[in-house]
Amino acid sequence: MIDFQLTDKQRQLKDALEGLGRHVVRPQSLAWDRDHTVSEAFLRQFMGMARAFAGEGSAERFLGTGEEPGAGHGADRGAPRGKPSQANRTAAVGAEALAWCDAALLLAMPGPGLGGPPVRSTGTPEQRQRFFGIFKDMSQELRWGAYGLTEPGAGSDVAAIRTTCVKDGDAWVLNGRKCYITNGARAAWTVIFATVDHRLGRAGHRAFVVEKGTPGFSVGKIEDKMGLRASETAELVLEDCRVPEANLLGGADAHASKEGFMTAMKTFDTTRPLVGAMACGIGRAAYEHARYFVRERYLLSRPIPRYAALAERLARVGRRLEAARALVHHAVYLADLEQQNAKEASMAKAYAGQAAVHACTEAIDLCGAHGTLAGSDQLLEKWFRDIKVFDIFEGTGNIQRVVIAKRIVSGLKAF
Amino acid sequence: MLSFEPTEEQRLMRDSVGDFARATLGAHAREHEAMRGVPDAVRRAAFELGLGTMDLPEDAGGQGLGLVTTVLLEEELGRADAAAAFALAGPGAFGTAVAELARPLERAALLAPFASAEAGHARFGAVGWSELRPNAERAGMSTVAVRDGAGYRLSGHKAFVHNAGLAERVLVVAQVEPERGWDGLGAFVVPTDAPGVTIGARHATVGLDCAWFGELGLDAVSVPAAARLEPEGSFTAALVRFFAKRALVVAARAVGLAGRAYDMARSYCDERVAFGKPIGHFQAVAFELADRHMDVESARWLLWRAAWHWDGAQPERAALGASAAATAHALEVAMRTADACVGLHGGIGFVRDLLAEKLMRDAKQMALACPTALLCDQLAAAVEVGAPLDPAAVLPTPEAQAIFVC
Ligand SMILES: Cc1cc2nc3c(=O)[nH]c(=O)nc-3n(C[C@H](O)[C@H](O)[C@H](O)COP(=O)(O)OP(=O)(O)OC[C@H]3O[C@@H](n4cnc5c(N)ncnc54)[C@H](O)[C@@H]3O)c2cc1C
Ligand SMILES: Cc1cc2nc3c(=O)[nH]c(=O)nc-3n(C[C@H](O)[C@H](O)[C@H](O)COP(=O)(O)OP(=O)(O)OC[C@H]3O[C@@H](n4cnc5c(N)ncnc54)[C@H](O)[C@@H]3O)c2cc1C
């Protein structure tokens, strides 16, 4: 039966998060943006509140703090078949709501972050236990995980990574440089992708969990960015960094074939719709801001000449966001059913990224000069600065289109 | 005769302004952004080059270079750093407004201080037009000017005034005849040190933050009758001309910014290799570049065409239509091109090491720094269909979109 209704739980989650967003998060957003950080005290407090509202299980899902699948990977694999899980859908609802509050806060939340999915999907049971275990109790110390794939010379072209790994006794020696790694400097561990021989392409790739403090593993530059300024983006340097064999993700067997690597890459199918959901959240924040503005400022009892033109523009923004959300929800729906969703995940991410950039750009126009002013009750300009990267990270808009096109054009091999 | 060739003299001027802009503005764009202004020495150098008064008629203390030359030179400034272009001294919008709204003797007196060899480089003009919200009761401005003996008393609040905190005089547009709506406006030159004038805090803006934007309060400010500017012809028509011409200066900076963004993107697409070839060899990238190239070139030609309409004394309505089209196109092109520039750079486009992200923020701000594209389309449409130029529809009133004027 076709049904677009959120479950009661999902609605409560959304309402609770947005309530926190309105009263607690947004009043501080601009200060965090200026200070380039969210205080640990606040992160602690916020995790507590989100858990209290969402219930332990669901909070772990969209915050991604738990070992349990946050998203996809057959959330309830092994569980008796019956009603399909809604874990991915709930995660998307939570991600949108949290990004609506403040996307930088979402990225700064403690937990394994983007490092979670590959450990979950590829890690051995021992590795999963060891690497997720540290997030169970963060009462003394907040902890983060990170995902280190991008290099100065390889972003979209993942197969071109040059960070090397060489087996030496019971360890691997890693050399290279990773850039733009979210939470890279603060992470307790980072999943680092390296190659045994770059001529092998993807088949030569290995993924390691490199722990903070490992000799030869250091933090380079912290990026100063247009937006998402309260989220840390770091460069990581590996110089003769010895990583124990036990930290090779999946163990040696998993990497015997190209398949092993593909598993690590498959995590995109579950993270991309969530990134799309976040983009929808920022876009919706901008849209609602503009809608309120148009209603308050332009809807006068006397007729004003350009009202119709503004209203039409507003409607177009809203329509594109609705379309984006529909694609996001379709992609997570397939994930919840444990069906292939690579194409749909890319569609969700590509469309939402673009629709949300459009929403933020247009919202400023609709609010006129007001929209460009920075103020703690005036976050439109911040959302405009935050949104563009949603069309860049987790695969640029063009890369998503490559993924989509390969699945709809017969015989299309490469671009 | 149709020609896309600047004169030899224009070329020389463009080269020297371009050199100045690159070395003095472009090379220090991030420093100026951080200091939220340009240093005095830079303002002085710009002043000595004659920037700021080039478009004003000679009898108004300007150089009478005309709009074509002005847009050629402004494009160079915009290409180097559009934000700094808005932070240089000079009469700016005040000059254009006075040129359109004042009688010859008045304008000579009002603009002479900007040509002063000692102080001209540190004198700013300002125009107080925008208001925070539309008047709920009637059409027209909420700021009013009421007769008071021989003079007027002005009360109200102006918003987003460029240079309000730096200018010695502000040209304030206020409602003189409330019952006549947008046809009942008047323009007044108000000294910022007059009793009752308050300068609000400077705003922090998403882009062009190098320039001063803020609010201006008027609490029963008394001005003499002579402070009111009354052009020889229709006041509304002069106001529309002012907006259209001033917008071309902003549009020229937008074209400059777009050209810069396009050049950055193009060279990056030549250099950056992914999947074994320069990313420009991917069709999706190449087509984007081709589209942006068409955008930038067409925006420049439309700009020149509009400026030519004014310099070449084409019919006023045609000049207004051409200006509206040029402005709307330039503003949209700047935003699209800067956006593409960030996107084509991938991750590094989002990082402040490069100017790409700044271009995107400045482009967004610029779209609100003069009549917006939507408003320009309204004006162009009125010209095209031969409708009267209803000020409510073709002036950037707070009723449809709050904007500020530069
Ligand atoms: C704030 C931020 C956070 C990030 N966090 C992380 C993280 O946690 N972990 C991590 O590993 N990475 C992270 N990244 C990196 C991000 O994923 C990459 O920047 C992104 O994948 C793009 O790669 P690139 O920057 O090398 O751009 P490039 O790959 O060089 O792309 C440049 C341009 O070329 C286009 N292009 C490339 N190939 C093609 C093609 N075949 N067809 C058409 N067009 C093409 C792209 O669309 C883009 O427009 C982050 C980046 C940012 C900005
Ligand atoms: C009214 C008319 C007048 C014409 N006059 C002339 C003329 O004077 N001289 C002349 O030489 N030709 C002329 N043509 C032909 C025209 O050039 C071709 O129709 C055109 O080049 C498309 O080629 P095609 O029909 O073989 O389609 P295809 O090349 O098979 O293209 C089919 C579709 O794919 C798209 N496409 C093709 N290649 C690419 C690509 N590399 N990347 C992305 N999209 C692509 C096309 O845009 C088109 O939508 C004319 C056509 C028309 C309709």
PDB file of N, CA and C in Angstrom, chain B residues 60-92:
ATOM      1  N   ALA B  60      29.741  68.568 -13.107  1.00  0.00           N
ATOM      2  CA  ALA B  60      29.454  68.110 -11.748  1.00  0.00           C
ATOM      3  C   ALA B  60      30.742  67.607 -11.096  1.00  0.00           C
ATOM      4  N   GLY B  61      31.848  68.089 -11.581  1.00  0.00           N
ATOM      5  CA  GLY B  61      33.119  67.721 -10.947  1.00  0.00           C
ATOM      6  C   GLY B  61      33.644  66.370 -11.397  1.00  0.00           C
ATOM      7  N   GLY B  62      32.954  65.746 -12.330  1.00  0.00           N
ATOM      8  CA  GLY B  62      33.401  64.432 -12.769  1.00  0.00           C
ATOM      9  C   GLY B  62      34.298  64.535 -13.988  1.00  0.00           C
ATOM     10  N   GLN B  63      34.657  63.362 -14.527  1.00  0.00           N
ATOM     11  CA  GLN B  63      35.528  63.366 -15.696  1.00  0.00           C
ATOM     12  C   GLN B  63      34.768  63.223 -16.997  1.00  0.00           C
ATOM     13  N   GLY B  64      33.473  63.030 -16.881  1.00  0.00           N
ATOM     14  CA  GLY B  64      32.652  62.965 -18.088  1.00  0.00           C
ATOM     15  C   GLY B  64      33.083  61.877 -19.055  1.00  0.00           C
ATOM     16  N   LEU B  65      33.548  60.752 -18.534  1.00  0.00           N
ATOM     17  CA  LEU B  65      34.031  59.696 -19.419  1.00  0.00           C
ATOM     18  C   LEU B  65      32.891  58.910 -20.048  1.00  0.00           C
ATOM     19  N   GLY B  66      31.740  59.023 -19.468  1.00  0.00           N
ATOM     20  CA  GLY B  66      30.612  58.284 -20.014  1.00  0.00           C
ATOM     21  C   GLY B  66      30.515  56.890 -19.428  1.00  0.00           C
ATOM     22  N   LEU B  67      29.365  56.269 -19.658  1.00  0.00           N
ATOM     23  CA  LEU B  67      29.111  54.974 -19.032  1.00  0.00           C
ATOM     24  C   LEU B  67      29.883  53.826 -19.673  1.00  0.00           C
ATOM     25  N   VAL B  68      30.130  53.934 -20.980  1.00  0.00           N
ATOM     26  CA  VAL B  68      30.848  52.835 -21.632  1.00  0.00           C
ATOM     27  C   VAL B  68      32.227  52.685 -21.000  1.00  0.00           C
ATOM     28  N   THR B  69      32.943  53.796 -20.902  1.00  0.00           N
ATOM     29  CA  THR B  69      34.269  53.739 -20.293  1.00  0.00           C
ATOM     30  C   THR B  69      34.155  53.302 -18.830  1.00  0.00           C
ATOM     31  N   THR B  70      33.148  53.843 -18.157  1.00  0.00           N
ATOM     32  CA  THR B  70      32.974  53.491 -16.750  1.00  0.00           C
ATOM     33  C   THR B  70      32.807  51.981 -16.556  1.00  0.00           C
ATOM     34  N   VAL B  71      31.962  51.380 -17.363  1.00  0.00           N
ATOM     35  CA  VAL B  71      31.759  49.937 -17.155  1.00  0.00           C
ATOM     36  C   VAL B  71      33.009  49.136 -17.532  1.00  0.00           C
ATOM     37  N   LEU B  72      33.760  49.633 -18.512  1.00  0.00           N
ATOM     38  CA  LEU B  72      35.006  48.930 -18.852  1.00  0.00           C
ATOM     39  C   LEU B  72      35.952  48.931 -17.660  1.00  0.00           C
ATOM     40  N   LEU B  73      36.032  50.069 -16.985  1.00  0.00           N
ATOM     41  CA  LEU B  73      36.966  50.183 -15.859  1.00  0.00           C
ATOM     42  C   LEU B  73      36.422  49.481 -14.616  1.00  0.00           C
ATOM     43  N   GLU B  74      35.131  49.600 -14.391  1.00  0.00           N
ATOM     44  CA  GLU B  74      34.533  48.943 -13.225  1.00  0.00           C
ATOM     45  C   GLU B  74      34.653  47.425 -13.340  1.00  0.00           C
ATOM     46  N   GLU B  75      34.599  46.934 -14.556  1.00  0.00           N
ATOM     47  CA  GLU B  75      34.754  45.487 -14.720  1.00  0.00           C
ATOM     48  C   GLU B  75      36.134  45.050 -14.214  1.00  0.00           C
ATOM     49  N   GLU B  76      37.138  45.881 -14.462  1.00  0.00           N
ATOM     50  CA  GLU B  76      38.491  45.550 -13.982  1.00  0.00           C
ATOM     51  C   GLU B  76      38.527  45.493 -12.459  1.00  0.00           C
ATOM     52  N   LEU B  77      37.847  46.431 -11.829  1.00  0.00           N
ATOM     53  CA  LEU B  77      37.811  46.433 -10.363  1.00  0.00           C
ATOM     54  C   LEU B  77      37.104  45.178  -9.857  1.00  0.00           C
ATOM     55  N   GLY B  78      35.973  44.875 -10.480  1.00  0.00           N
ATOM     56  CA  GLY B  78      35.195  43.712 -10.057  1.00  0.00           C
ATOM     57  C   GLY B  78      35.961  42.418 -10.237  1.00  0.00           C
ATOM     58  N   ARG B  79      36.751  42.382 -11.285  1.00  0.00           N
ATOM     59  CA  ARG B  79      37.540  41.178 -11.563  1.00  0.00           C
ATOM     60  C   ARG B  79      38.624  40.987 -10.499  1.00  0.00           C
ATOM     61  N   ALA B  80      39.205  42.100 -10.045  1.00  0.00           N
ATOM     62  CA  ALA B  80      40.273  42.001  -9.036  1.00  0.00           C
ATOM     63  C   ALA B  80      39.676  41.681  -7.670  1.00  0.00           C
ATOM     64  N   ASP B  81      38.715  42.457  -7.242  1.00  0.00           N
ATOM     65  CA  ASP B  81      38.015  42.200  -5.982  1.00  0.00           C
ATOM     66  C   ASP B  81      36.786  43.095  -5.909  1.00  0.00           C
ATOM     67  N   ALA B  82      35.662  42.497  -6.216  1.00  0.00           N
ATOM     68  CA  ALA B  82      34.426  43.279  -6.254  1.00  0.00           C
ATOM     69  C   ALA B  82      34.136  43.911  -4.901  1.00  0.00           C
ATOM     70  N   ALA B  83      34.499  43.215  -3.834  1.00  0.00           N
ATOM     71  CA  ALA B  83      34.207  43.748  -2.504  1.00  0.00           C
ATOM     72  C   ALA B  83      34.958  45.051  -2.281  1.00  0.00           C
ATOM     73  N   ALA B  84      36.230  45.061  -2.683  1.00  0.00           N
ATOM     74  CA  ALA B  84      37.027  46.270  -2.496  1.00  0.00           C
ATOM     75  C   ALA B  84      36.471  47.409  -3.346  1.00  0.00           C
ATOM     76  N   ALA B  85      35.951  47.066  -4.522  1.00  0.00           N
ATOM     77  CA  ALA B  85      35.393  48.109  -5.382  1.00  0.00           C
ATOM     78  C   ALA B  85      34.285  48.870  -4.647  1.00  0.00           C
ATOM     79  N   PHE B  86      33.564  48.151  -3.799  1.00  0.00           N
ATOM     80  CA  PHE B  86      32.479  48.800  -3.055  1.00  0.00           C
ATOM     81  C   PHE B  86      33.008  49.563  -1.840  1.00  0.00           C
ATOM     82  N   ALA B  87      34.279  49.332  -1.527  1.00  0.00           N
ATOM     83  CA  ALA B  87      34.837  49.966  -0.326  1.00  0.00           C
ATOM     84  C   ALA B  87      35.688  51.187  -0.655  1.00  0.00           C
ATOM     85  N   LEU B  88      35.918  51.435  -1.946  1.00  0.00           N
ATOM     86  CA  LEU B  88      36.695  52.621  -2.310  1.00  0.00           C
ATOM     87  C   LEU B  88      35.855  53.866  -2.033  1.00  0.00           C
ATOM     88  N   ALA B  89      36.533  54.991  -1.885  1.00  0.00           N
ATOM     89  CA  ALA B  89      35.804  56.228  -1.617  1.00  0.00           C
ATOM     90  C   ALA B  89      35.211  56.789  -2.912  1.00  0.00           C
ATOM     91  N   GLY B  90      34.571  57.929  -2.799  1.00  0.00           N
ATOM     92  CA  GLY B  90      33.981  58.566  -3.967  1.00  0.00           C
ATOM     93  C   GLY B  90      32.502  58.765  -3.778  1.00  0.00           C
ATOM     94  N   PRO B  91      31.908  59.534  -4.666  1.00  0.00           N
ATOM     95  CA  PRO B  91      30.489  59.838  -4.492  1.00  0.00           C
ATOM     96  C   PRO B  91      29.571  58.633  -4.719  1.00  0.00           C
ATOM     97  N   GLY B  92      29.991  57.677  -5.539  1.00  0.00           N
ATOM     98  CA  GLY B  92      29.201  56.465  -5.749  1.00  0.00           C
ATOM     99  C   GLY B  92      27.763  56.764  -6.141  1.00  0.00           C
TER     100      GLY B  92
END
